[in-house]
Coordinates of C-alpha atoms (C1' of nucleotides) in Angstrom, one line a residue:
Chain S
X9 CA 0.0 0.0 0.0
X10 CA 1.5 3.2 -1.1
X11 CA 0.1 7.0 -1.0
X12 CA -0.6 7.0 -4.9
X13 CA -3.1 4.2 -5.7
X14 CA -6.9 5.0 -5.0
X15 CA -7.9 3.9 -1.4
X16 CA -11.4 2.1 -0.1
X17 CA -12.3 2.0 3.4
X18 CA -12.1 -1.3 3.2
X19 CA -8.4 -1.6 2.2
X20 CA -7.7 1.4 5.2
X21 CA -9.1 -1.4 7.7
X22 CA -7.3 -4.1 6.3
X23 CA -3.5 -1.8 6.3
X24 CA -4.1 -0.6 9.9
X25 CA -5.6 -4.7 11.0
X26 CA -2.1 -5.5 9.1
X27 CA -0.6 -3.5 11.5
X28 CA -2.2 -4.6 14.2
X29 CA -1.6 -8.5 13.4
X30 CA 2.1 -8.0 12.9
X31 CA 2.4 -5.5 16.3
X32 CA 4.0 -2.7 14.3
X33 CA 1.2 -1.3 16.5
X34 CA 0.6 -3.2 20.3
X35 CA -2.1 -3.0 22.5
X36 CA -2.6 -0.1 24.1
X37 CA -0.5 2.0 21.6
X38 CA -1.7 5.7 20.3
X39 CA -1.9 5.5 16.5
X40 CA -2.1 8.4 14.0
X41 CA -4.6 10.8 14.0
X42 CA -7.0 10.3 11.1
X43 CA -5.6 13.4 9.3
X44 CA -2.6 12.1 9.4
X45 CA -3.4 8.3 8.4
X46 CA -5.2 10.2 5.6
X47 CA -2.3 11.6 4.0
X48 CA -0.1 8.4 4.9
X49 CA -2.4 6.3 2.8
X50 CA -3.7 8.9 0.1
X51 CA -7.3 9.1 0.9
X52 CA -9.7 11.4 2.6
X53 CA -10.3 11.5 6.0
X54 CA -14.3 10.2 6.1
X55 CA -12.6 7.2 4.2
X56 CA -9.8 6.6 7.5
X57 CA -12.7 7.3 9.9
X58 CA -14.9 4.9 8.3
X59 CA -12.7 1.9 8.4
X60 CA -11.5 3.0 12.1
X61 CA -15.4 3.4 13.4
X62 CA -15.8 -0.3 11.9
X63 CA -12.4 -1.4 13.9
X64 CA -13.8 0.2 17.0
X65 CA -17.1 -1.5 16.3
X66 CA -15.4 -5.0 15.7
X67 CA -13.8 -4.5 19.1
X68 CA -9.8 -3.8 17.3
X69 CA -9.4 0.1 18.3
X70 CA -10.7 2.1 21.3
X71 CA -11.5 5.8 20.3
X72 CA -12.2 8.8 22.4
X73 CA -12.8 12.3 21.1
X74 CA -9.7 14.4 22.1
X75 CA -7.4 11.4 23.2
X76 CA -7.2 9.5 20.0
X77 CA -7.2 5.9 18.8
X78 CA -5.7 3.4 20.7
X79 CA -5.4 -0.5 19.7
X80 CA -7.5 -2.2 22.1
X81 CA -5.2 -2.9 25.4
X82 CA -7.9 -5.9 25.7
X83 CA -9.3 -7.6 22.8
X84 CA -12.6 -7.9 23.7
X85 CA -14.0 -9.7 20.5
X86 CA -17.1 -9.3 19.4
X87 CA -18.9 -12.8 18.3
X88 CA -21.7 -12.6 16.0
X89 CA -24.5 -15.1 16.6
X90 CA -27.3 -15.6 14.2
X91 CA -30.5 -16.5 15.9
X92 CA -33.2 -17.3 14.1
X93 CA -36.5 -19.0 13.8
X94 CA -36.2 -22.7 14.7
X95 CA -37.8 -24.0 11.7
X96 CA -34.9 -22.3 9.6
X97 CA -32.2 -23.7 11.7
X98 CA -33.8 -27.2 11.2
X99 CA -33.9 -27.0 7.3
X100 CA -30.8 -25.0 7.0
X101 CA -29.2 -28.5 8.4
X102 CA -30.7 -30.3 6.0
X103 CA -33.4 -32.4 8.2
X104 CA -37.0 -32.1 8.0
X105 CA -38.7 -29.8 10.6
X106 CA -42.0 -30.9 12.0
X107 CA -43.4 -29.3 15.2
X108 CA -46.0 -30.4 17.6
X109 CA -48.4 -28.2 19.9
X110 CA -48.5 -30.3 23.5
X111 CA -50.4 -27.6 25.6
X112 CA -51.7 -24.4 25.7
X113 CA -53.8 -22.3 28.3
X114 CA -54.8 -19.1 29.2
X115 CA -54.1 -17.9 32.7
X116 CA -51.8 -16.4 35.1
X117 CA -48.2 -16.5 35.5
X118 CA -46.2 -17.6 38.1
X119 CA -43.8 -15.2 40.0
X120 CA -40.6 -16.4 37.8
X121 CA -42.4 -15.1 35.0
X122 CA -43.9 -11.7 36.6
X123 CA -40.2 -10.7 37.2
X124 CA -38.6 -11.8 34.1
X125 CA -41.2 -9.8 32.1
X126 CA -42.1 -6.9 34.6
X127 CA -45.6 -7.8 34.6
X128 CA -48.3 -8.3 37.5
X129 CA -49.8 -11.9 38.5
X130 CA -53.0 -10.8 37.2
X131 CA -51.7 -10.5 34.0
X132 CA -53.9 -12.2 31.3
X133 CA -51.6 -14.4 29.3
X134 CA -50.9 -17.3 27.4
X135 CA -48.8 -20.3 27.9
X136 CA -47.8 -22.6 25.7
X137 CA -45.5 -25.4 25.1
X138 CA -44.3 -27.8 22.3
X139 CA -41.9 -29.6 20.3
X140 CA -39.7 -28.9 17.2
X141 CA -38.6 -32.2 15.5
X142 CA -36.1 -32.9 12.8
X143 CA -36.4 -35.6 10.9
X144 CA -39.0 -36.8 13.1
X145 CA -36.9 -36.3 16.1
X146 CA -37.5 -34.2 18.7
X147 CA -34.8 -31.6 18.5
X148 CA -36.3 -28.7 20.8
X149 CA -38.9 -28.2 23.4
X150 CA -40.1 -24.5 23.7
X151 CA -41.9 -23.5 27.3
X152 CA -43.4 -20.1 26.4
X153 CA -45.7 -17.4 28.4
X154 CA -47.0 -14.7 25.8
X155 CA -48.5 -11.2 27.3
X156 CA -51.8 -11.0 25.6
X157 CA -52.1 -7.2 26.4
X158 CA -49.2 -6.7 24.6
X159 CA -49.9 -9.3 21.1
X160 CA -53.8 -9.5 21.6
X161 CA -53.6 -10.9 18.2
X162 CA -52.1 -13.9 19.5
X163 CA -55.6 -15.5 20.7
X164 CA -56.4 -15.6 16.9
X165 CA -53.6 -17.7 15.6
X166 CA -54.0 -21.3 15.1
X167 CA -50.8 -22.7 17.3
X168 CA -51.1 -26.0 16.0
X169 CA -50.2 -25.0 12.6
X170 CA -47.4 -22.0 13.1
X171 CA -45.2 -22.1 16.3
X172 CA -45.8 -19.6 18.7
X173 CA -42.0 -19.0 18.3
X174 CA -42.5 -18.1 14.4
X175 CA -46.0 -16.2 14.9
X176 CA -44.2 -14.0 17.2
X177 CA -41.2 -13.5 14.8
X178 CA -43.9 -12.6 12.1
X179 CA -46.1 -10.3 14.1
X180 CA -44.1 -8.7 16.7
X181 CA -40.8 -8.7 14.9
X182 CA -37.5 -6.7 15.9
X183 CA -38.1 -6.4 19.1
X184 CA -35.5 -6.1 21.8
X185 CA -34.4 -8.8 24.1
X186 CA -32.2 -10.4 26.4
X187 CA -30.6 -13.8 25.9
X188 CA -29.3 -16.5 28.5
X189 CA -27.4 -19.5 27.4
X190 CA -26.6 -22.0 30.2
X191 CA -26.8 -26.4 30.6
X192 CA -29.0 -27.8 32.9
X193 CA -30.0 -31.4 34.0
X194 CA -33.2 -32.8 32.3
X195 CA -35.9 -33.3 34.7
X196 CA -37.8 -36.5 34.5
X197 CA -40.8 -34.6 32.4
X198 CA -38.3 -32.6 30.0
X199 CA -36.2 -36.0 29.5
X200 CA -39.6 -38.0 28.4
X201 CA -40.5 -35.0 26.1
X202 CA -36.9 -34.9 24.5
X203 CA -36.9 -38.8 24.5
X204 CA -33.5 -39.3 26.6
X205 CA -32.9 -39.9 30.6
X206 CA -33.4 -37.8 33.0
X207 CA -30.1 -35.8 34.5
X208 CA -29.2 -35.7 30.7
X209 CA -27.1 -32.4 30.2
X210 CA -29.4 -29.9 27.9
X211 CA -28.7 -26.8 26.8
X212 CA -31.0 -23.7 27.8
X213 CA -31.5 -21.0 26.3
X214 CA -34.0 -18.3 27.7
X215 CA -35.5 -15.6 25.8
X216 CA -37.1 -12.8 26.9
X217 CA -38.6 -9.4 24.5
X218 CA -39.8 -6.2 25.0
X219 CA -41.4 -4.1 22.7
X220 CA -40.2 -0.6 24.4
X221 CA -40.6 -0.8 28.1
X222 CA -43.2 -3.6 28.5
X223 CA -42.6 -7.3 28.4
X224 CA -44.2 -9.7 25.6
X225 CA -43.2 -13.4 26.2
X226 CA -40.3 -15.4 28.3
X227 CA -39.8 -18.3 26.8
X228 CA -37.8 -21.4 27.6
X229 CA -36.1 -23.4 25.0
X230 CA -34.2 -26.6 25.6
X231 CA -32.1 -28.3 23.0
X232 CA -31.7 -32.0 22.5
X233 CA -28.1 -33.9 24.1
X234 CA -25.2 -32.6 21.6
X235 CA -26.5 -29.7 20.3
X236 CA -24.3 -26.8 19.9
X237 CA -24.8 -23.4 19.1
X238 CA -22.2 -21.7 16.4
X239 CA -20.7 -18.8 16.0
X240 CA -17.5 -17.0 14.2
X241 CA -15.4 -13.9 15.2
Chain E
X5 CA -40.3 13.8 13.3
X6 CA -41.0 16.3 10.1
X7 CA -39.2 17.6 7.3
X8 CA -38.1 21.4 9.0
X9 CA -35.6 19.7 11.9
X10 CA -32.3 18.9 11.7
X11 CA -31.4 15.4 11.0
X12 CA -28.9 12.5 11.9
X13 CA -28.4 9.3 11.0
X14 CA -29.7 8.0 14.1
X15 CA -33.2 9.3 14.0
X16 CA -32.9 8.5 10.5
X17 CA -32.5 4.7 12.5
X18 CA -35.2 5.0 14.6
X19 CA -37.8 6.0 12.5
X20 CA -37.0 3.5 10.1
X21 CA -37.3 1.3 13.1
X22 CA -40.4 2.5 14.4
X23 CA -42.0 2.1 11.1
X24 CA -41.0 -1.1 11.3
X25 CA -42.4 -1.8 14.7
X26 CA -45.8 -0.6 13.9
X27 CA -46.1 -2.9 10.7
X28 CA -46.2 0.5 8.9
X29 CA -43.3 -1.2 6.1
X30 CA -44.0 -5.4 7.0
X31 CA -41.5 -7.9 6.5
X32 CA -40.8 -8.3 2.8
X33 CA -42.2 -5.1 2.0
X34 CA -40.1 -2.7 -0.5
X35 CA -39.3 0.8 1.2
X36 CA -38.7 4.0 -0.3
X37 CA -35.3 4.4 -2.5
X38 CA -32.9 6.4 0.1
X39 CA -33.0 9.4 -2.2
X40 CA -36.8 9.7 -1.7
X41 CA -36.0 9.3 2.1
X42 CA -34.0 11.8 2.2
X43 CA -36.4 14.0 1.2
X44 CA -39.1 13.1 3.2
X45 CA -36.9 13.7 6.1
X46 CA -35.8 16.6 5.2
X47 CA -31.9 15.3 5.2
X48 CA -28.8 14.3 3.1
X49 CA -28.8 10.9 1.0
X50 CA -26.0 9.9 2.8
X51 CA -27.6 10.5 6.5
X52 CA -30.3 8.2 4.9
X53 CA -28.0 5.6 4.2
X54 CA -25.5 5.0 7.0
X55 CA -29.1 4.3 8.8
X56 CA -29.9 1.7 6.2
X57 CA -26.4 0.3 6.3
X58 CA -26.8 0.0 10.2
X59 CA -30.2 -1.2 9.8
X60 CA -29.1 -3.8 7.4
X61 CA -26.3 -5.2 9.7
X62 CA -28.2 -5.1 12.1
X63 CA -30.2 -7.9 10.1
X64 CA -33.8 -5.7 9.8
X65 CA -32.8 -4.7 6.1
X66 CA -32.1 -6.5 2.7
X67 CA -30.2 -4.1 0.6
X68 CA -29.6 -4.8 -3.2
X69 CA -28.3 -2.7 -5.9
X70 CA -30.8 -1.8 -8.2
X71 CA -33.2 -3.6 -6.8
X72 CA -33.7 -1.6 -3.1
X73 CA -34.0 -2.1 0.2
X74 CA -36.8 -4.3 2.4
X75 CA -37.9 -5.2 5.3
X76 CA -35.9 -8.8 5.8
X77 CA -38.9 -11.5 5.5
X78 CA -37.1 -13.8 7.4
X79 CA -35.9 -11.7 10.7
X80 CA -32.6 -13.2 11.5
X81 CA -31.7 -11.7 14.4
X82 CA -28.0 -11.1 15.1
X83 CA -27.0 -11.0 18.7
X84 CA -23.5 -9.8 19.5
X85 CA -21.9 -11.5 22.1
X86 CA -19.2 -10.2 23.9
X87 CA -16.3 -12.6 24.9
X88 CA -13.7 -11.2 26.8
X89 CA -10.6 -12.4 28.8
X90 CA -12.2 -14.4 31.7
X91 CA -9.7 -12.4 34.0
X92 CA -12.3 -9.2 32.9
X93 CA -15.4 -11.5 33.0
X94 CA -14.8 -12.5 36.3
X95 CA -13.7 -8.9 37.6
X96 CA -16.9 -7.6 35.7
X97 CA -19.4 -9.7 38.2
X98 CA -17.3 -7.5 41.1
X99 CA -15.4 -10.8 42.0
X100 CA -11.9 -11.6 43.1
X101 CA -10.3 -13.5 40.1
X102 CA -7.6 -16.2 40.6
X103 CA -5.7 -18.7 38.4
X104 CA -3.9 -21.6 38.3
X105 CA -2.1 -24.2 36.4
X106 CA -2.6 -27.4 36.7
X107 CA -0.5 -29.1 33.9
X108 CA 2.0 -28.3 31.1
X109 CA 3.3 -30.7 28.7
X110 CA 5.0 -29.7 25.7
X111 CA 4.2 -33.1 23.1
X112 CA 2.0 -34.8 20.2
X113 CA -1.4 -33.6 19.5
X114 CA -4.4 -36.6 19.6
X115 CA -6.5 -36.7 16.6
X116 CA -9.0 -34.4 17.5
X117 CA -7.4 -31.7 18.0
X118 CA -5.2 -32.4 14.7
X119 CA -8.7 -32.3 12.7
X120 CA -9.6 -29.1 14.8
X121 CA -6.9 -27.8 13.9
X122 CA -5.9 -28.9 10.7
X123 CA -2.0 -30.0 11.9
X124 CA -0.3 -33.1 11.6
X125 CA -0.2 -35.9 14.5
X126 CA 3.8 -35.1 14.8
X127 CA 3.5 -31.3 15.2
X128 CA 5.4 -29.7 17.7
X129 CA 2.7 -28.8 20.5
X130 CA 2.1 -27.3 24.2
X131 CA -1.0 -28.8 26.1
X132 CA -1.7 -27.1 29.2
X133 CA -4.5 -27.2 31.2
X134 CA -5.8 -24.7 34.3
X135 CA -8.3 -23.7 36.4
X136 CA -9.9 -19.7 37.1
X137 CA -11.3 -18.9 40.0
X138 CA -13.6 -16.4 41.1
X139 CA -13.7 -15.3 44.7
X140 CA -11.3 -18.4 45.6
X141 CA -14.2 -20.9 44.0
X142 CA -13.5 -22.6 40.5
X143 CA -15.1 -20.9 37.7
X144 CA -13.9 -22.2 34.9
X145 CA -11.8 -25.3 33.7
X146 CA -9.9 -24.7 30.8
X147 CA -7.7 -27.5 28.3
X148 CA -5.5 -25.9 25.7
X149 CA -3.8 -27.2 23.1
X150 CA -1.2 -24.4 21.5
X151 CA 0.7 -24.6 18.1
X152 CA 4.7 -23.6 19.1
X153 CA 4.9 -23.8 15.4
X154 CA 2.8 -20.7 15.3
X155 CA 3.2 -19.1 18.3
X156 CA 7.0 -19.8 19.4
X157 CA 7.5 -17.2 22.1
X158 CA 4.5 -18.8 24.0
X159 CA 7.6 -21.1 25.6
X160 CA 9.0 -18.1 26.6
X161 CA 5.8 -17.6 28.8
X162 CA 5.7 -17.8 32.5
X163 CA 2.2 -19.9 32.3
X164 CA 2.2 -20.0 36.1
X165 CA 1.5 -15.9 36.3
X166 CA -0.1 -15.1 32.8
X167 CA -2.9 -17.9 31.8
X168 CA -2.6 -19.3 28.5
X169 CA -5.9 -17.2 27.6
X170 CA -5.0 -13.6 28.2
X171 CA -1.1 -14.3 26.9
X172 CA -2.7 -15.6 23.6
X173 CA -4.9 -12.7 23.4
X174 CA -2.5 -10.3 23.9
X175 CA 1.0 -12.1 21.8
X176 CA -1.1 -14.1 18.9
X177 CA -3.4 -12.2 17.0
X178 CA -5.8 -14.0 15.1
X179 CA -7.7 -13.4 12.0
X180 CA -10.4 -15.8 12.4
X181 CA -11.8 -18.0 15.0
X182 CA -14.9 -20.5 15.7
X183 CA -17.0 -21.0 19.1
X184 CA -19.3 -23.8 19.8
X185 CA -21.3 -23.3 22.7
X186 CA -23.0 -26.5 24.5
X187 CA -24.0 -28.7 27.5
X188 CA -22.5 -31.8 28.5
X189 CA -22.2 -33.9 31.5
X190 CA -19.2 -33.5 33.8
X191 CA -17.2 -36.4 34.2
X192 CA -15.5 -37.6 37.0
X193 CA -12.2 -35.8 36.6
X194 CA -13.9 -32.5 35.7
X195 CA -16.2 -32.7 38.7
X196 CA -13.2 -33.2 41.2
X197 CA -11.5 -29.8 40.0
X198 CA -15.0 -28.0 39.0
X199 CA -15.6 -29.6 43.2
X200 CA -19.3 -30.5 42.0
X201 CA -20.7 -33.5 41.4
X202 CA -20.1 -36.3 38.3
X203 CA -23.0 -35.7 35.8
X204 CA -23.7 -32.1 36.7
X205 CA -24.7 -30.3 33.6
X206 CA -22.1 -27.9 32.6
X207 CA -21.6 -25.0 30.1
X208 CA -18.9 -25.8 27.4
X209 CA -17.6 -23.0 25.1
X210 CA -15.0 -25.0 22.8
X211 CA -12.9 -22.6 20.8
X212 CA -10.4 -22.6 17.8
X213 CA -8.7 -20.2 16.0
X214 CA -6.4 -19.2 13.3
X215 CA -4.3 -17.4 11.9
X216 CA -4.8 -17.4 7.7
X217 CA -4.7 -20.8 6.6
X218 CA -2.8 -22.2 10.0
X219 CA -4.2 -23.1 13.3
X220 CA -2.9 -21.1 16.4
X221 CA -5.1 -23.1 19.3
X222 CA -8.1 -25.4 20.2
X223 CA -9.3 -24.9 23.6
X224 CA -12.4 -26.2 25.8
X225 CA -13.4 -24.4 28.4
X226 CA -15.7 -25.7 31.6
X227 CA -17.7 -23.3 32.9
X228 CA -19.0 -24.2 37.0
X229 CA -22.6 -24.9 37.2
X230 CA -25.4 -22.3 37.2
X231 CA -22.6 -20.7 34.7
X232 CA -25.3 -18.4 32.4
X233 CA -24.0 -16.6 29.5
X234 CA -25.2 -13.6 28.4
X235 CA -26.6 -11.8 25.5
X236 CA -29.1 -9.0 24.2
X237 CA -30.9 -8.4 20.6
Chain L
dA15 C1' -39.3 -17.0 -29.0
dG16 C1' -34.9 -17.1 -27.0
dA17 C1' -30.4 -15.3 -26.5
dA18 C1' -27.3 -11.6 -26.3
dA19 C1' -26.2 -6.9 -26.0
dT20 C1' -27.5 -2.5 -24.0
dA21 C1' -29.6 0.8 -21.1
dA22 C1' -31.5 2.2 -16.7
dT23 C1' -31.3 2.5 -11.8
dA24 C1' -30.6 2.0 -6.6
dT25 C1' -27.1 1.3 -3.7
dG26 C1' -22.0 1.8 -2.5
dT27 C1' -18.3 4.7 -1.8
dA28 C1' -14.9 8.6 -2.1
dC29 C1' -14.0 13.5 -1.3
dG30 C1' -13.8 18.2 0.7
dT31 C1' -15.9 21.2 3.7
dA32 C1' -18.1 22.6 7.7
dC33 C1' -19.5 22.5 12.1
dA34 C1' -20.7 19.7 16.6
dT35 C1' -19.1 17.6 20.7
dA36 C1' -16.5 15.3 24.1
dT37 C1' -12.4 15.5 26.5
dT38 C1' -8.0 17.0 27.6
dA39 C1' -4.7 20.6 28.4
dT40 C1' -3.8 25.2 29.9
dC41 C1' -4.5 29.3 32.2
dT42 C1' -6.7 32.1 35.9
dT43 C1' -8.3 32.9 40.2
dT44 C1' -8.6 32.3 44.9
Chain P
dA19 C1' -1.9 24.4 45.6
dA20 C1' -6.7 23.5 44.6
dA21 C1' -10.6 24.9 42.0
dG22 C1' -12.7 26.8 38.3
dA23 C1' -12.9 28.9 33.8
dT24 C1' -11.1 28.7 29.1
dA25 C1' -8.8 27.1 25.1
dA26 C1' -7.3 23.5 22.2
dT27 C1' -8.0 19.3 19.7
dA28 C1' -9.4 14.6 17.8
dT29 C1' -13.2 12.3 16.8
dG30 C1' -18.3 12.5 15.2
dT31 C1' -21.4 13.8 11.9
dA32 C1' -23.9 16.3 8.1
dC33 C1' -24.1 17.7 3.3
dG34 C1' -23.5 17.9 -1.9
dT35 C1' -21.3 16.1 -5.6
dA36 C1' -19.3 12.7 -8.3
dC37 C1' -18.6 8.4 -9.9
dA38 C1' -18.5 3.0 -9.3
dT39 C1' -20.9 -1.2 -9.3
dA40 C1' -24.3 -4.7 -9.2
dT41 C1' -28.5 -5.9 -10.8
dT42 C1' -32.7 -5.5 -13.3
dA43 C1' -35.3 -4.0 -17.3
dT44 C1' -35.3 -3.2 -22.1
dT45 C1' -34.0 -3.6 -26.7
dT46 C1' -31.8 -5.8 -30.5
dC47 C1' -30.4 -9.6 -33.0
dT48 C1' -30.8 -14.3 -34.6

DNA sequence: AGAAATAATATGTACGTACATATTATCTTT
DNA sequence: AAAGATAATATGTACGTACATATTATTTCT
């Protein structure tokens, strides 16, 4: 890379990751100011701070208004996990997804619930649980309270045909949420469900979304013996 | 929001985003071309579109050439998870954080790790394995293999003050990595230093990564039980 | 009609300028 | 010397223009 060839953001991020890689410049170093890196590398300075703002994003450089760019004194990286709906996972493996509806009522929720979702124990809502399958197997069992304040709509669907995990994706999408991943011993009712024995070690994940500041389902999803989740940095 | 007020990308973002929410643009739906954006918002193409770009990595957006930008029909969503030295995670959760090794063995790599890996079964190898602690308790069991092929000055190292994790952060930069997150059953050997019992569920992150084309390290890491990690959308 | 060439178009990016803002450094005051 | 006010400065963002590029739509040719 020289100062006379034409210059993307993109090769700006790869020169100054180069440097980075190599240690030319270490953790915790002060690196040129973007003026400067400008004229280093030929290019205009929206072009340096573009490729440093997606560095600082990808968890590379540390910036601060005033005190500069420094490499990151410790890396935290930034993982990027896909999460989507359970029916795409399935097929995107290749199996065959099938799902089954094993309960659903309408009532209110128990205090676990109440807290996770901020919501009173009068609270009208829906529970629900059921079973993904792959290839006939059962891959994933879904525990579920829905809010119905918050998705009246939800009384209207027919859960025995769409997931209450895919309806929700469809009609209350982009909403934000936390997520838990953790391993827990089957219990004697979860192991039946997922066909295996019970103190089997099952992966968990919780979900809970808000739409702004109030709460619209808490679900619990537990995933077959050797299933893992992906992801790349 | 109307035409008269200044604008920035951000408000851009959230109105885009609100429109969203309110099914005002569904999910498949074609929206405006950014130029026409712009003017309804009374602001700069280019304000429109770093919104659209965030948006659309955000994984709310499908942006084509030509063809415009829509609502994603099938809402991935993209969590970012954070993974940090475990020195930081522990210190995060206000705790004391200790570590120690347990073994170091500089030899052969089994197969596994040699198809993890992508080395050969004579390659030139350290093994070490070590416990953190938080607040004096185990936390987290950890079994490393390390490339000294790629990473020579790791046998320069004092492994009994720096843990193989933070000196590999901070010495062997990496351009690409994988994570598998999953549940499995602690055996006998892991229970004794985890001190829980055999067939406790426990959280297992295993983790490779690279440099280009050759592998740097392969590492599985224990988490103690109740271990939860965490993540928002 | 079908294939190939061509035009049209929405997004992608680069640049220069201007100003905003957060933060640090310096100077003043007590 | 400590505290407070003020200046300096690097990043953050907005804008308008220009051109690049991928993809779709249209036309031309066979």
């Amino acid at each position: 890379m020289n100062s006379l060839e034409q210059q993307s953001w993109q090769s700006v991020h790869d020169e100054v990751l180069r440097r980075i890689h190599t240690r030319e410049w270490k953790p915790g170093d002060l690196i040129p100011k973007e003026v400067e890196l400008a004229e280093q590398l030929g290019c205009a300075r929206a072009t340096v701070n573009r490729a440093l703002r997606e560095l600082a994003s990808e968890g590379f450089l540390d910036r601060r208004r005033k005190a500069g760019t420094r490499v990151a004194a410790h890396p935290v990286r930034r993982a990027k996990l896909d999460i989507p709906v359970i029916r795409l996972e399935i097929e995107g493996r290749g199996q065959k997804y099938a799902y089954a509806l094993l309960f659903s009522e309408r009532r209110t929720p128990p205090p676990e619930i109440c807290a996770n979702l901020g919501v009173t124990a009068e609270s009208d809502m829906l529970h629900i649980t059921s079973l993904h399958l792959a290839d006939g197997k059962p891959f994933m069992f879904e525990d579920r309270w829905v809010s119905i304040a918050a998705t009246p709509t939800i009384l209207d669907a027919d859960l025995e045909k769409i997931s209450a995990n895919e309806w929700l994706v469809l009609h209350a999408p982009y909403t934000r949420g936390d997520i838990y991943f953790s391993a827990v011993n089957a219990s004697e009712a979860e192991a039946k469900v997922l066909r295996t024995e019970p103190g089997t070690s099952l992966f968990l994940m919780e979900r809970t979304t808000w739409e702004n500041q109030t709460g619209i389902t808490s679900a619990r999803l537990l995933f077959v013996p050797g299933y893992r989740k992906h992801s790349a940095i």
